[in-house]
Amino acid sequence: MTDSNPNRVIAHSGKSTHSGKSIVLVVDDTLAGRETLEALLFSEAYELHFANDGIQALEAAARLRPDLILLDVMMPGIDGFEVCRRLRADPELTHIPVIMVTALDDRPSRLQGIESGADDFVSKPFDSGELRARVRTVTRLNRYRRMLEERERFEWMVENAEDGYLVLDGDAIRYANPRAQSILELEPAYRETKPSFLATVQKRFNCEPKELWSQWPNIPPGSADAGTSKSASNDLNLFLIAPETPTSPVNWIEVTIFGRFRIEETGRLVRLRDVTGLKTGLRDMWSFHTMVMHKLNTPMHMMQGSMELLAMSVESAVSANELLDLIEMASSGAQRLSAAISDVLQYATTMSTVASIGEPFCVDGLIELVNEVAGHLELNQVSVTLDAPAETCLPLTAREIEAILFELLENTKKFHPQHQPTVTIKAVLEGDRFALHIQDDGIHLSPDQLNRVWLPYYQGERYFTGEVQGMGLGLPLVASILWEHNGDCRITNRDDSPGVIVHLYLPINRNV
């Protein structure tokens, strides 16, 4: 047997972290010593590495982090005692077990080995049964120690995590880390009482979307094939919303139910993450985008049309009055564009507080706003019925209502087979809430789509006419505006013909 490579690996697969084998580093300056230990320990249980001297041993230990080092005492240069002392002095290597190889009657070496930090000894010539037993015992103990250390590190990370983590048995809370206890305001004795998760969150939050929460705790997992997420997993995200009040801002908690992980037979792992900043940021950007499109396109079209007519008038006989009219139209368009740009810039500087910008929207301006948005989208068959007192005011601003209408009407056009839907909008008072029912004649949705259409990144487009651009954020952001104001939304298929009805519900602002 040759030994041209002293660091060779005797194993049937990779490192122990993947193969389940224990890594054993054999340190001996003689070929015979290395070969003897290789022959005695060769098995499916060990991954053997070799070093010729003390320097190689220290380098290999730092690189491999073995489960055990079999260390010969007598070596040239740095002997086994010095190698052991250096291992014990290194915080990263000090826990590696070391079995020293000594002569049978070498009592002084054993005493010196104990002082150097050796964990055990084996004697030459080797008793094969004793050697295997000692190696097996030490490697098992070391792997168990590592498992305990990893568990302690994991528990420390969970206990100090910024996100809340729960383990649920059905609906009962079995475990909650400190952050989850804070979010849910759990009593210290929750482990004994195992309170209901749903009942606990309903004390402080609105659970959205209601269609999915109504199935708790038997909510079907998410699926990348169903379009619920861009990640290929069975994790499902729901939301808890503490609506905005006169004394506190809105608070969004994302609830992730991990479909991939189970704790024992019935346990379910759930994460609670505060996504208030993310949700309000996405909403503000979306609202800003729709506002810019609406505000700038109209005066731009007005200017373009006037300029085209002016260019045509150069080659035709146009009276001075007609020419003046065209110039005035172009000037008016430029003035409107300048005002719109000024409005956009002012909006951009304050968009982080969009929810509080402007006066509460009064429904007497709804018909005009619908017609304005429909005209911008070139929708010619949109009708509005208003059956509510004109002085009825909502907790949303005109900009928010405009953004919602723009998104919903754009969707009716996007998903209509001919992109020219017939839309009827009914605005009515239903009890103490203002309801807006938007009906189109496009297509029906599947039950799964009806349940998940309000979830972020749900791209139902893939099931319709195909390849419609977008990220699946429009309807979720409509929902987020409503939920933040203690409103609600749902979508149903029409009974009488293809198409859907979007139902929006908002409380009435009684502080106006």
Short mmCIF file of C-alpha atoms in Angstrom, two decimals:
data_model
loop_
_atom_site.label_atom_id
_atom_site.label_comp_id
_atom_site.label_asym_id
_atom_site.label_seq_id
_atom_site.Cartn_x
_atom_site.Cartn_y
_atom_site.Cartn_z
CA MET A 1 0.00 0.00 0.00
CA THR A 2 1.44 3.37 -1.03
CA ASP A 3 0.99 6.69 0.75
CA SER A 4 1.95 9.39 -1.72
CA ASN A 5 -0.88 11.62 -0.52
CA PRO A 6 -0.93 11.79 3.29
CA ASN A 7 -4.18 13.83 3.26
CA ARG A 8 -6.10 11.31 1.22
CA VAL A 9 -9.70 10.57 2.19
CA ILE A 10 -10.88 7.01 2.71
CA ALA A 11 -14.65 7.28 2.33
CA HIS A 12 -17.56 6.36 0.11
CA SER A 13 -19.06 9.84 -0.16
CA GLY A 14 -18.57 13.48 0.86
CA LYS A 15 -18.16 15.11 4.23
CA SER A 16 -19.99 13.89 7.28
CA THR A 17 -22.43 16.78 7.15
CA HIS A 18 -23.93 15.23 4.01
CA SER A 19 -23.05 11.53 4.26
CA GLY A 20 -23.76 10.92 7.95
CA LYS A 21 -20.22 9.61 8.47
CA SER A 22 -17.98 10.69 11.33
CA ILE A 23 -14.78 12.43 10.23
CA VAL A 24 -11.67 10.92 11.83
CA LEU A 25 -8.26 12.54 11.39
CA VAL A 26 -5.34 10.08 11.81
CA VAL A 27 -2.00 11.74 12.64
CA ASP A 28 1.14 9.55 12.47
CA ASP A 29 4.53 10.19 10.96
CA THR A 30 5.02 6.54 9.93
CA LEU A 31 3.43 4.87 6.95
CA ALA A 32 2.95 1.66 8.90
CA GLY A 33 1.08 3.46 11.69
CA ARG A 34 -1.31 5.17 9.25
CA GLU A 35 -1.95 1.99 7.31
CA THR A 36 -2.62 0.01 10.49
CA LEU A 37 -5.22 2.48 11.71
CA GLU A 38 -6.75 2.68 8.24
CA ALA A 39 -7.18 -1.09 8.13
CA LEU A 40 -8.70 -1.22 11.63
CA LEU A 41 -11.16 1.67 11.13
CA PHE A 42 -12.16 1.31 7.50
CA SER A 43 -15.96 1.04 7.51
CA GLU A 44 -19.14 2.72 6.35
CA ALA A 45 -19.24 4.70 9.60
CA TYR A 46 -16.06 6.78 9.17
CA GLU A 47 -14.52 9.20 6.76
CA LEU A 48 -10.76 8.90 7.28
CA HIS A 49 -8.24 11.67 6.69
CA PHE A 50 -4.48 11.51 7.29
CA ALA A 51 -1.64 13.82 8.33
CA ASN A 52 2.12 13.10 8.44
CA ASP A 53 3.17 15.54 11.15
CA GLY A 54 1.98 18.13 13.66
CA ILE A 55 1.82 21.06 11.23
CA GLN A 56 -0.30 19.08 8.78
CA ALA A 57 -2.47 17.92 11.68
CA LEU A 58 -3.28 21.48 12.79
CA GLU A 59 -4.01 22.59 9.24
CA ALA A 60 -6.28 19.58 8.62
CA ALA A 61 -8.10 20.07 11.92
CA ALA A 62 -8.87 23.71 11.07
CA ARG A 63 -10.09 22.70 7.60
CA LEU A 64 -12.06 19.56 8.44
CA ARG A 65 -13.33 20.16 12.00
CA PRO A 66 -13.22 16.37 12.55
CA ASP A 67 -15.31 14.41 15.01
CA LEU A 68 -12.13 12.80 16.39
CA ILE A 69 -8.34 13.09 16.10
CA LEU A 70 -6.20 9.97 16.60
CA LEU A 71 -2.87 11.57 17.51
CA ASP A 72 0.48 9.79 17.73
CA VAL A 73 2.67 11.08 20.55
CA MET A 74 6.13 10.71 19.05
CA MET A 75 6.56 12.78 15.88
CA PRO A 76 9.45 14.91 14.59
CA GLY A 77 9.15 18.68 14.91
CA ILE A 78 5.91 19.35 16.77
CA ASP A 79 5.09 16.27 18.84
CA GLY A 80 1.62 15.07 19.81
CA PHE A 81 1.65 16.89 23.15
CA GLU A 82 2.29 20.27 21.51
CA VAL A 83 -0.36 19.59 18.84
CA CYS A 84 -2.89 18.84 21.61
CA ARG A 85 -1.95 21.99 23.54
CA ARG A 86 -2.39 24.14 20.43
CA LEU A 87 -5.76 22.56 19.70
CA ARG A 88 -6.95 23.31 23.23
CA ALA A 89 -5.72 26.92 22.93
CA ASP A 90 -7.75 27.53 19.77
CA PRO A 91 -11.39 28.50 20.59
CA GLU A 92 -12.55 27.07 17.26
CA LEU A 93 -10.84 23.70 17.75
CA THR A 94 -10.76 23.24 21.51
CA HIS A 95 -13.83 20.95 21.59
CA ILE A 96 -12.47 18.37 19.11
CA PRO A 97 -11.91 15.07 20.97
CA VAL A 98 -8.32 13.78 20.90
CA ILE A 99 -7.29 10.16 21.49
CA MET A 100 -3.53 9.86 21.94
CA VAL A 101 -1.67 6.82 20.68
CA THR A 102 1.03 5.72 23.17
CA ALA A 103 3.17 2.70 23.97
CA LEU A 104 1.60 0.10 26.26
CA ASP A 105 3.77 0.89 29.31
CA ASP A 106 4.40 4.60 28.64
CA ARG A 107 2.90 5.98 31.87
CA PRO A 108 4.75 9.35 31.74
CA SER A 109 3.40 9.97 28.24
CA ARG A 110 -0.13 9.36 29.48
CA LEU A 111 0.30 11.85 32.33
CA GLN A 112 1.76 14.43 29.98
CA GLY A 113 -1.08 13.76 27.54
CA ILE A 114 -3.67 14.43 30.26
CA GLU A 115 -1.94 17.72 31.07
CA SER A 116 -1.96 18.61 27.34
CA GLY A 117 -5.73 18.06 27.13
CA ALA A 118 -6.12 14.55 25.66
CA ASP A 119 -9.52 12.95 26.12
CA ASP A 120 -8.46 9.28 25.94
CA PHE A 121 -5.59 6.93 25.10
CA VAL A 122 -5.03 3.79 23.06
CA SER A 123 -1.91 1.69 23.29
CA LYS A 124 0.37 0.07 20.76
CA PRO A 125 0.14 -2.68 19.74
CA PHE A 126 -3.56 -2.09 19.14
CA ASP A 127 -6.36 -4.23 20.48
CA SER A 128 -8.72 -3.98 17.50
CA GLY A 129 -11.88 -4.42 19.59
CA GLU A 130 -10.81 -1.83 22.16
CA LEU A 131 -9.76 0.66 19.46
CA ARG A 132 -13.05 0.43 17.57
CA ALA A 133 -15.06 0.68 20.80
CA ARG A 134 -13.22 3.80 21.97
CA VAL A 135 -13.46 5.48 18.56
CA ARG A 136 -17.16 4.61 18.26
CA THR A 137 -17.96 5.96 21.73
CA VAL A 138 -16.02 9.20 21.30
CA THR A 139 -17.40 9.99 17.85
CA ARG A 140 -20.98 9.36 18.98
CA LEU A 141 -20.56 11.58 22.02
CA ASN A 142 -19.01 14.32 19.93
CA ARG A 143 -21.77 14.24 17.33
CA TYR A 144 -24.36 14.36 20.12
CA ARG A 145 -22.53 17.36 21.62
CA ARG A 146 -22.61 19.08 18.22
CA MET A 147 -26.32 18.41 17.87
CA LEU A 148 -26.92 20.00 21.27
CA GLU A 149 -24.83 23.03 20.31
CA GLU A 150 -26.72 23.43 17.02
CA ARG A 151 -30.01 23.15 18.88
CA GLU A 152 -28.90 25.79 21.37
CA ARG A 153 -27.87 28.11 18.54
CA PHE A 154 -31.18 27.54 16.77
CA GLU A 155 -33.17 28.18 19.94
CA TRP A 156 -31.18 31.37 20.57
CA MET A 157 -31.91 32.59 17.03
CA VAL A 158 -35.63 31.86 17.37
CA GLU A 159 -35.86 33.45 20.80
CA ASN A 160 -34.11 36.61 19.54
CA ALA A 161 -35.68 36.77 16.07
CA GLU A 162 -37.32 39.95 14.82
CA ASP A 163 -40.17 37.86 13.40
CA GLY A 164 -42.68 35.96 15.49
CA TYR A 165 -42.71 32.16 15.29
CA LEU A 166 -45.46 29.83 16.44
CA VAL A 167 -45.98 26.10 16.62
CA LEU A 168 -49.66 25.23 16.43
CA ASP A 169 -51.52 22.01 17.14
CA GLY A 170 -54.48 22.57 14.87
CA ASP A 171 -55.65 25.95 16.19
CA ALA A 172 -54.00 25.69 19.65
CA ILE A 173 -50.80 27.64 20.32
CA ARG A 174 -48.20 25.17 21.60
CA TYR A 175 -45.17 27.50 21.38
CA ALA A 176 -44.62 31.21 20.70
CA ASN A 177 -41.25 32.96 20.70
CA PRO A 178 -40.98 36.33 22.53
CA ARG A 179 -41.73 38.35 19.38
CA ALA A 180 -44.90 36.33 18.69
CA GLN A 181 -45.96 36.73 22.32
CA SER A 182 -45.58 40.50 21.94
CA ILE A 183 -47.51 40.70 18.66
CA LEU A 184 -50.38 38.58 19.98
CA GLU A 185 -50.24 39.96 23.54
CA LEU A 186 -50.15 36.45 24.98
CA GLU A 187 -50.33 35.88 28.70
CA PRO A 188 -47.22 34.33 30.34
CA ALA A 189 -49.17 31.15 31.10
CA TYR A 190 -50.12 30.52 27.48
CA ARG A 191 -48.22 27.20 27.43
CA GLU A 192 -50.55 25.76 30.03
CA THR A 193 -53.76 27.15 28.54
CA LYS A 194 -52.80 26.65 24.85
CA PRO A 195 -55.16 29.39 23.61
CA SER A 196 -56.86 29.40 20.23
CA PHE A 197 -54.75 31.15 17.61
CA LEU A 198 -57.75 32.42 15.66
CA ALA A 199 -59.53 33.72 18.75
CA THR A 200 -56.33 35.42 19.89
CA VAL A 201 -55.68 37.29 16.63
CA GLN A 202 -59.32 38.31 16.25
CA LYS A 203 -59.06 40.30 19.49
CA ARG A 204 -56.71 42.82 17.84
CA PHE A 205 -56.79 42.29 14.10
CA ASN A 206 -59.00 41.88 11.07
CA CYS A 207 -58.19 38.61 9.28
CA GLU A 208 -57.86 39.00 5.52
CA PRO A 209 -58.77 37.73 3.03
CA LYS A 210 -61.85 36.48 4.83
CA GLU A 211 -62.59 33.80 2.23
CA LEU A 212 -59.43 31.90 3.20
CA TRP A 213 -59.51 32.64 6.93
CA SER A 214 -63.04 31.24 7.06
CA GLN A 215 -61.49 27.81 6.36
CA TRP A 216 -59.06 28.00 9.32
CA PRO A 217 -57.36 25.82 10.45
CA ASN A 218 -57.90 23.68 7.34
CA ILE A 219 -56.70 26.27 4.84
CA PRO A 220 -55.39 24.53 1.71
CA PRO A 221 -51.67 25.18 1.16
CA GLY A 222 -50.45 27.60 -1.47
CA SER A 223 -49.12 26.33 -4.77
CA ALA A 224 -46.82 27.88 -7.32
CA ASP A 225 -48.92 26.23 -10.03
CA ALA A 226 -51.98 28.06 -8.75
CA GLY A 227 -50.17 31.36 -9.02
CA THR A 228 -50.12 32.24 -5.33
CA SER A 229 -46.42 32.88 -5.20
CA LYS A 230 -43.34 33.25 -7.32
CA SER A 231 -41.56 30.69 -5.16
CA ALA A 232 -41.97 26.98 -5.71
CA SER A 233 -43.29 26.06 -2.28
CA ASN A 234 -46.47 25.19 -0.45
CA ASP A 235 -46.17 28.16 1.91
CA LEU A 236 -49.24 30.38 2.17
CA ASN A 237 -49.32 34.04 3.20
CA LEU A 238 -52.35 35.61 4.88
CA PHE A 239 -52.72 38.93 6.67
CA LEU A 240 -53.70 40.43 10.00
CA ILE A 241 -54.57 44.13 9.88
CA ALA A 242 -55.09 46.53 12.74
CA PRO A 243 -56.89 49.36 10.88
CA GLU A 244 -55.83 52.97 11.12
CA THR A 245 -57.45 54.95 13.94
CA PRO A 246 -57.31 58.64 14.90
CA THR A 247 -54.62 57.78 17.46
CA SER A 248 -52.60 54.99 15.79
CA PRO A 249 -51.39 54.10 12.30
CA VAL A 250 -52.32 50.95 10.44
CA ASN A 251 -50.42 47.78 11.36
CA TRP A 252 -49.91 44.90 8.92
CA ILE A 253 -48.82 41.41 10.03
CA GLU A 254 -48.07 38.83 7.36
CA VAL A 255 -48.94 35.29 8.47
CA THR A 256 -46.89 32.63 6.67
CA ILE A 257 -48.07 29.05 7.09
CA PHE A 258 -45.14 26.84 6.16
CA GLY A 259 -46.48 23.92 4.19
CA ARG A 260 -43.02 22.34 3.94
CA PHE A 261 -42.39 21.99 7.67
CA ARG A 262 -44.26 19.90 10.19
CA ILE A 263 -43.47 19.64 13.89
CA GLU A 264 -44.08 16.00 14.81
CA GLU A 265 -47.42 14.70 13.56
CA THR A 266 -49.82 17.61 14.01
CA GLY A 267 -47.62 20.63 14.60
CA ARG A 268 -47.69 23.50 12.09
CA LEU A 269 -45.00 26.18 11.85
CA VAL A 270 -46.28 29.75 11.42
CA ARG A 271 -44.33 32.99 11.05
CA LEU A 272 -45.65 36.45 11.98
CA ARG A 273 -43.84 39.30 10.20
CA ASP A 274 -44.54 43.02 10.46
CA VAL A 275 -44.84 44.19 6.84
CA THR A 276 -46.44 47.58 7.50
CA GLY A 277 -43.65 49.50 5.79
CA LEU A 278 -43.62 47.21 2.77
CA LYS A 279 -47.39 47.27 2.30
CA THR A 280 -47.77 51.02 2.64
CA GLY A 281 -44.76 51.56 0.36
CA LEU A 282 -46.20 49.35 -2.38
CA ARG A 283 -49.57 51.02 -2.03
CA ASP A 284 -48.04 54.49 -2.29
CA MET A 285 -46.02 53.60 -5.39
CA TRP A 286 -49.06 52.07 -7.06
CA SER A 287 -51.24 55.04 -6.19
CA PHE A 288 -48.55 57.40 -7.47
CA HIS A 289 -48.26 55.45 -10.73
CA THR A 290 -51.97 55.53 -11.50
CA MET A 291 -52.17 59.20 -10.54
CA VAL A 292 -49.28 60.12 -12.88
CA MET A 293 -50.80 58.20 -15.79
CA HIS A 294 -54.14 59.87 -15.30
CA LYS A 295 -52.92 63.40 -14.67
CA LEU A 296 -50.34 63.65 -17.47
CA ASN A 297 -51.94 61.76 -20.34
CA THR A 298 -55.00 64.00 -20.74
CA PRO A 299 -53.14 67.34 -21.25
CA MET A 300 -50.50 65.57 -23.35
CA HIS A 301 -53.18 64.29 -25.74
CA MET A 302 -54.70 67.77 -25.84
CA MET A 303 -51.36 69.34 -26.78
CA GLN A 304 -50.53 66.67 -29.35
CA GLY A 305 -53.87 67.09 -31.07
CA SER A 306 -53.49 70.87 -31.23
CA MET A 307 -49.95 70.64 -32.59
CA GLU A 308 -50.99 68.18 -35.29
CA LEU A 309 -53.78 70.50 -36.41
CA LEU A 310 -51.35 73.44 -36.45
CA ALA A 311 -48.94 71.46 -38.60
CA MET A 312 -51.75 70.59 -41.03
CA SER A 313 -52.89 74.24 -41.17
CA VAL A 314 -49.55 75.32 -42.68
CA GLU A 315 -50.46 73.55 -45.93
CA SER A 316 -54.09 74.71 -46.00
CA ALA A 317 -55.93 77.97 -45.97
CA VAL A 318 -56.75 78.66 -42.33
CA SER A 319 -58.19 81.93 -41.13
CA ALA A 320 -56.49 83.96 -38.45
CA ASN A 321 -59.29 83.21 -35.98
CA GLU A 322 -59.01 79.45 -36.57
CA LEU A 323 -55.25 79.62 -36.14
CA LEU A 324 -55.69 81.59 -32.92
CA ASP A 325 -58.11 78.96 -31.62
CA LEU A 326 -55.56 76.18 -32.26
CA ILE A 327 -52.82 78.16 -30.51
CA GLU A 328 -55.09 78.77 -27.54
CA MET A 329 -55.90 75.01 -27.36
CA ALA A 330 -52.19 74.16 -27.37
CA SER A 331 -51.50 76.82 -24.76
CA SER A 332 -54.34 75.55 -22.58
CA GLY A 333 -52.95 72.02 -22.85
CA ALA A 334 -49.49 73.25 -21.86
CA GLN A 335 -50.92 75.09 -18.86
CA ARG A 336 -52.84 71.99 -17.77
CA LEU A 337 -49.71 69.87 -18.22
CA SER A 338 -47.68 72.31 -16.13
CA ALA A 339 -50.31 72.24 -13.39
CA ALA A 340 -50.45 68.45 -13.53
CA ILE A 341 -46.66 68.17 -13.24
CA SER A 342 -46.72 70.55 -10.29
CA ASP A 343 -49.44 68.40 -8.70
CA VAL A 344 -47.42 65.23 -9.32
CA LEU A 345 -44.26 66.71 -7.80
CA GLN A 346 -46.15 67.88 -4.73
CA TYR A 347 -47.75 64.46 -4.42
CA ALA A 348 -44.36 62.74 -4.72
CA THR A 349 -42.94 64.74 -1.82
CA THR A 350 -45.75 63.66 0.48
CA MET A 351 -46.72 60.24 -0.87
CA SER A 352 -45.43 58.44 2.24
CA THR A 353 -48.46 59.83 4.06
CA VAL A 354 -50.96 59.39 1.24
CA ALA A 355 -53.62 58.01 3.55
CA SER A 356 -53.89 61.30 5.39
CA ILE A 357 -53.60 63.64 2.36
CA GLY A 358 -56.71 65.53 1.38
CA GLU A 359 -60.25 65.69 2.63
CA PRO A 360 -62.51 62.65 3.02
CA PHE A 361 -64.17 61.80 -0.29
CA CYS A 362 -67.87 62.68 -0.58
CA VAL A 363 -69.92 60.45 -2.86
CA ASP A 364 -71.49 63.39 -4.70
CA GLY A 365 -68.27 63.47 -6.75
CA LEU A 366 -68.35 59.76 -7.61
CA ILE A 367 -70.14 59.94 -10.97
CA GLU A 368 -67.80 62.65 -12.27
CA LEU A 369 -64.74 60.71 -11.07
CA VAL A 370 -65.94 57.45 -12.69
CA ASN A 371 -66.56 59.21 -15.99
CA GLU A 372 -63.14 60.82 -15.87
CA VAL A 373 -61.34 57.51 -15.25
CA ALA A 374 -63.46 55.67 -17.85
CA GLY A 375 -62.66 58.35 -20.43
CA HIS A 376 -58.97 58.03 -19.75
CA LEU A 377 -59.20 54.24 -20.25
CA GLU A 378 -61.35 54.73 -23.39
CA LEU A 379 -64.23 52.76 -21.91
CA ASN A 380 -67.48 53.85 -23.56
CA GLN A 381 -70.00 51.62 -21.79
CA VAL A 382 -69.72 52.51 -18.11
CA SER A 383 -72.82 53.53 -16.18
CA VAL A 384 -73.13 54.66 -12.57
CA THR A 385 -76.13 54.52 -10.24
CA LEU A 386 -75.82 56.47 -7.00
CA ASP A 387 -78.34 55.58 -4.31
CA ALA A 388 -76.84 57.33 -1.30
CA PRO A 389 -77.14 60.83 0.16
CA ALA A 390 -74.81 63.21 -1.67
CA GLU A 391 -73.30 64.36 1.61
CA THR A 392 -72.14 60.82 2.50
CA CYS A 393 -68.38 60.93 3.09
CA LEU A 394 -65.86 58.09 3.20
CA PRO A 395 -62.62 57.74 5.18
CA LEU A 396 -60.67 57.59 1.88
CA THR A 397 -59.33 60.57 -0.06
CA ALA A 398 -60.25 61.37 -3.66
CA ARG A 399 -56.84 60.15 -4.79
CA GLU A 400 -57.38 56.77 -3.17
CA ILE A 401 -60.86 56.41 -4.69
CA GLU A 402 -59.44 57.41 -8.07
CA ALA A 403 -56.65 54.82 -7.82
CA ILE A 404 -59.15 52.10 -6.87
CA LEU A 405 -61.48 52.95 -9.75
CA PHE A 406 -58.59 53.07 -12.19
CA GLU A 407 -57.38 49.60 -11.17
CA LEU A 408 -60.82 47.99 -11.24
CA LEU A 409 -61.92 49.52 -14.53
CA GLU A 410 -58.59 48.74 -16.14
CA ASN A 411 -59.05 45.11 -15.09
CA THR A 412 -62.49 44.95 -16.70
CA LYS A 413 -60.90 46.07 -19.96
CA LYS A 414 -57.83 43.87 -19.61
CA PHE A 415 -59.73 40.64 -19.09
CA HIS A 416 -62.66 41.23 -21.44
CA PRO A 417 -62.40 39.06 -24.59
CA GLN A 418 -62.79 42.12 -26.85
CA HIS A 419 -61.37 44.63 -24.31
CA GLN A 420 -64.58 46.66 -24.49
CA PRO A 421 -66.66 45.63 -21.46
CA THR A 422 -70.04 46.86 -20.42
CA VAL A 423 -69.65 47.99 -16.82
CA THR A 424 -72.39 48.94 -14.37
CA ILE A 425 -71.51 50.54 -11.04
CA LYS A 426 -74.00 50.72 -8.19
CA ALA A 427 -73.22 52.82 -5.14
CA VAL A 428 -75.60 52.26 -2.22
CA LEU A 429 -75.84 52.43 1.54
CA GLU A 430 -76.10 49.00 3.14
CA GLY A 431 -76.70 49.40 6.85
CA ASP A 432 -73.86 51.48 8.29
CA ARG A 433 -71.58 50.84 5.33
CA PHE A 434 -71.16 52.33 1.88
CA ALA A 435 -71.12 49.64 -0.83
CA LEU A 436 -69.75 49.88 -4.35
CA HIS A 437 -70.72 47.02 -6.71
CA ILE A 438 -68.81 46.98 -10.01
CA GLN A 439 -70.20 44.49 -12.55
CA ASP A 440 -68.70 43.57 -15.94
CA ASP A 441 -69.52 41.12 -18.74
CA GLY A 442 -66.08 39.55 -19.12
CA ILE A 443 -65.33 36.06 -17.84
CA HIS A 444 -66.01 33.84 -14.84
CA LEU A 445 -63.34 32.94 -12.26
CA SER A 446 -62.66 29.54 -10.73
CA PRO A 447 -63.37 29.00 -6.99
CA ASP A 448 -59.63 29.08 -6.24
CA GLN A 449 -59.23 32.36 -8.13
CA LEU A 450 -62.15 33.89 -6.25
CA ASN A 451 -60.48 32.94 -2.94
CA ARG A 452 -56.97 34.14 -3.78
CA VAL A 453 -57.41 37.11 -6.10
CA TRP A 454 -56.71 39.55 -3.25
CA LEU A 455 -53.37 37.92 -2.36
CA PRO A 456 -50.14 39.59 -3.58
CA TYR A 457 -48.50 38.16 -6.71
CA TYR A 458 -51.52 36.03 -7.55
CA GLN A 459 -51.45 36.11 -11.35
CA GLY A 460 -54.78 34.81 -12.51
CA GLU A 461 -53.92 36.16 -15.98
CA ARG A 462 -52.30 32.84 -16.80
CA TYR A 463 -55.72 31.22 -16.77
CA PHE A 464 -57.42 33.80 -18.97
CA THR A 465 -56.47 35.22 -22.35
CA GLY A 466 -52.79 34.73 -21.52
CA GLU A 467 -49.64 36.78 -21.10
CA VAL A 468 -51.22 39.91 -19.63
CA GLN A 469 -48.49 42.13 -18.23
CA GLY A 470 -48.32 42.81 -14.51
CA MET A 471 -47.11 41.45 -11.20
CA GLY A 472 -50.43 40.60 -9.61
CA LEU A 473 -50.28 43.55 -7.21
CA GLY A 474 -53.21 45.72 -8.38
CA LEU A 475 -56.14 44.02 -6.66
CA PRO A 476 -54.16 43.26 -3.47
CA LEU A 477 -53.31 46.94 -3.22
CA VAL A 478 -56.98 47.85 -3.70
CA ALA A 479 -57.72 45.45 -0.87
CA SER A 480 -54.96 46.90 1.29
CA ILE A 481 -56.46 50.41 1.06
CA LEU A 482 -59.88 49.10 2.06
CA TRP A 483 -58.59 46.87 4.86
CA GLU A 484 -56.55 49.71 6.35
CA HIS A 485 -59.75 51.75 6.67
CA ASN A 486 -61.70 48.85 8.23
CA GLY A 487 -63.37 48.13 4.93
CA ASP A 488 -63.79 44.88 3.04
CA CYS A 489 -63.86 43.49 -0.47
CA ARG A 490 -64.89 40.34 -2.28
CA ILE A 491 -65.50 39.15 -5.81
CA THR A 492 -68.24 36.87 -7.14
CA ASN A 493 -69.23 35.46 -10.51
CA ARG A 494 -72.37 36.78 -12.17
CA ASP A 495 -75.36 34.42 -12.17
CA ASP A 496 -76.99 35.69 -15.36
CA SER A 497 -74.02 35.82 -17.75
CA PRO A 498 -70.21 35.67 -17.95
CA GLY A 499 -68.44 38.28 -15.89
CA VAL A 500 -67.78 39.12 -12.26
CA ILE A 501 -69.00 41.55 -9.64
CA VAL A 502 -66.49 43.27 -7.37
CA HIS A 503 -68.03 44.25 -4.04
CA LEU A 504 -66.33 47.00 -2.03
CA TYR A 505 -67.50 47.98 1.46
CA LEU A 506 -66.40 50.98 3.49
CA PRO A 507 -67.50 52.52 6.74
CA ILE A 508 -69.01 55.98 6.58
CA ASN A 509 -66.88 58.82 7.89
CA ARG A 510 -69.06 60.33 10.61
CA ASN A 511 -66.40 62.80 11.77
CA VAL A 512 -67.05 65.16 8.85
#
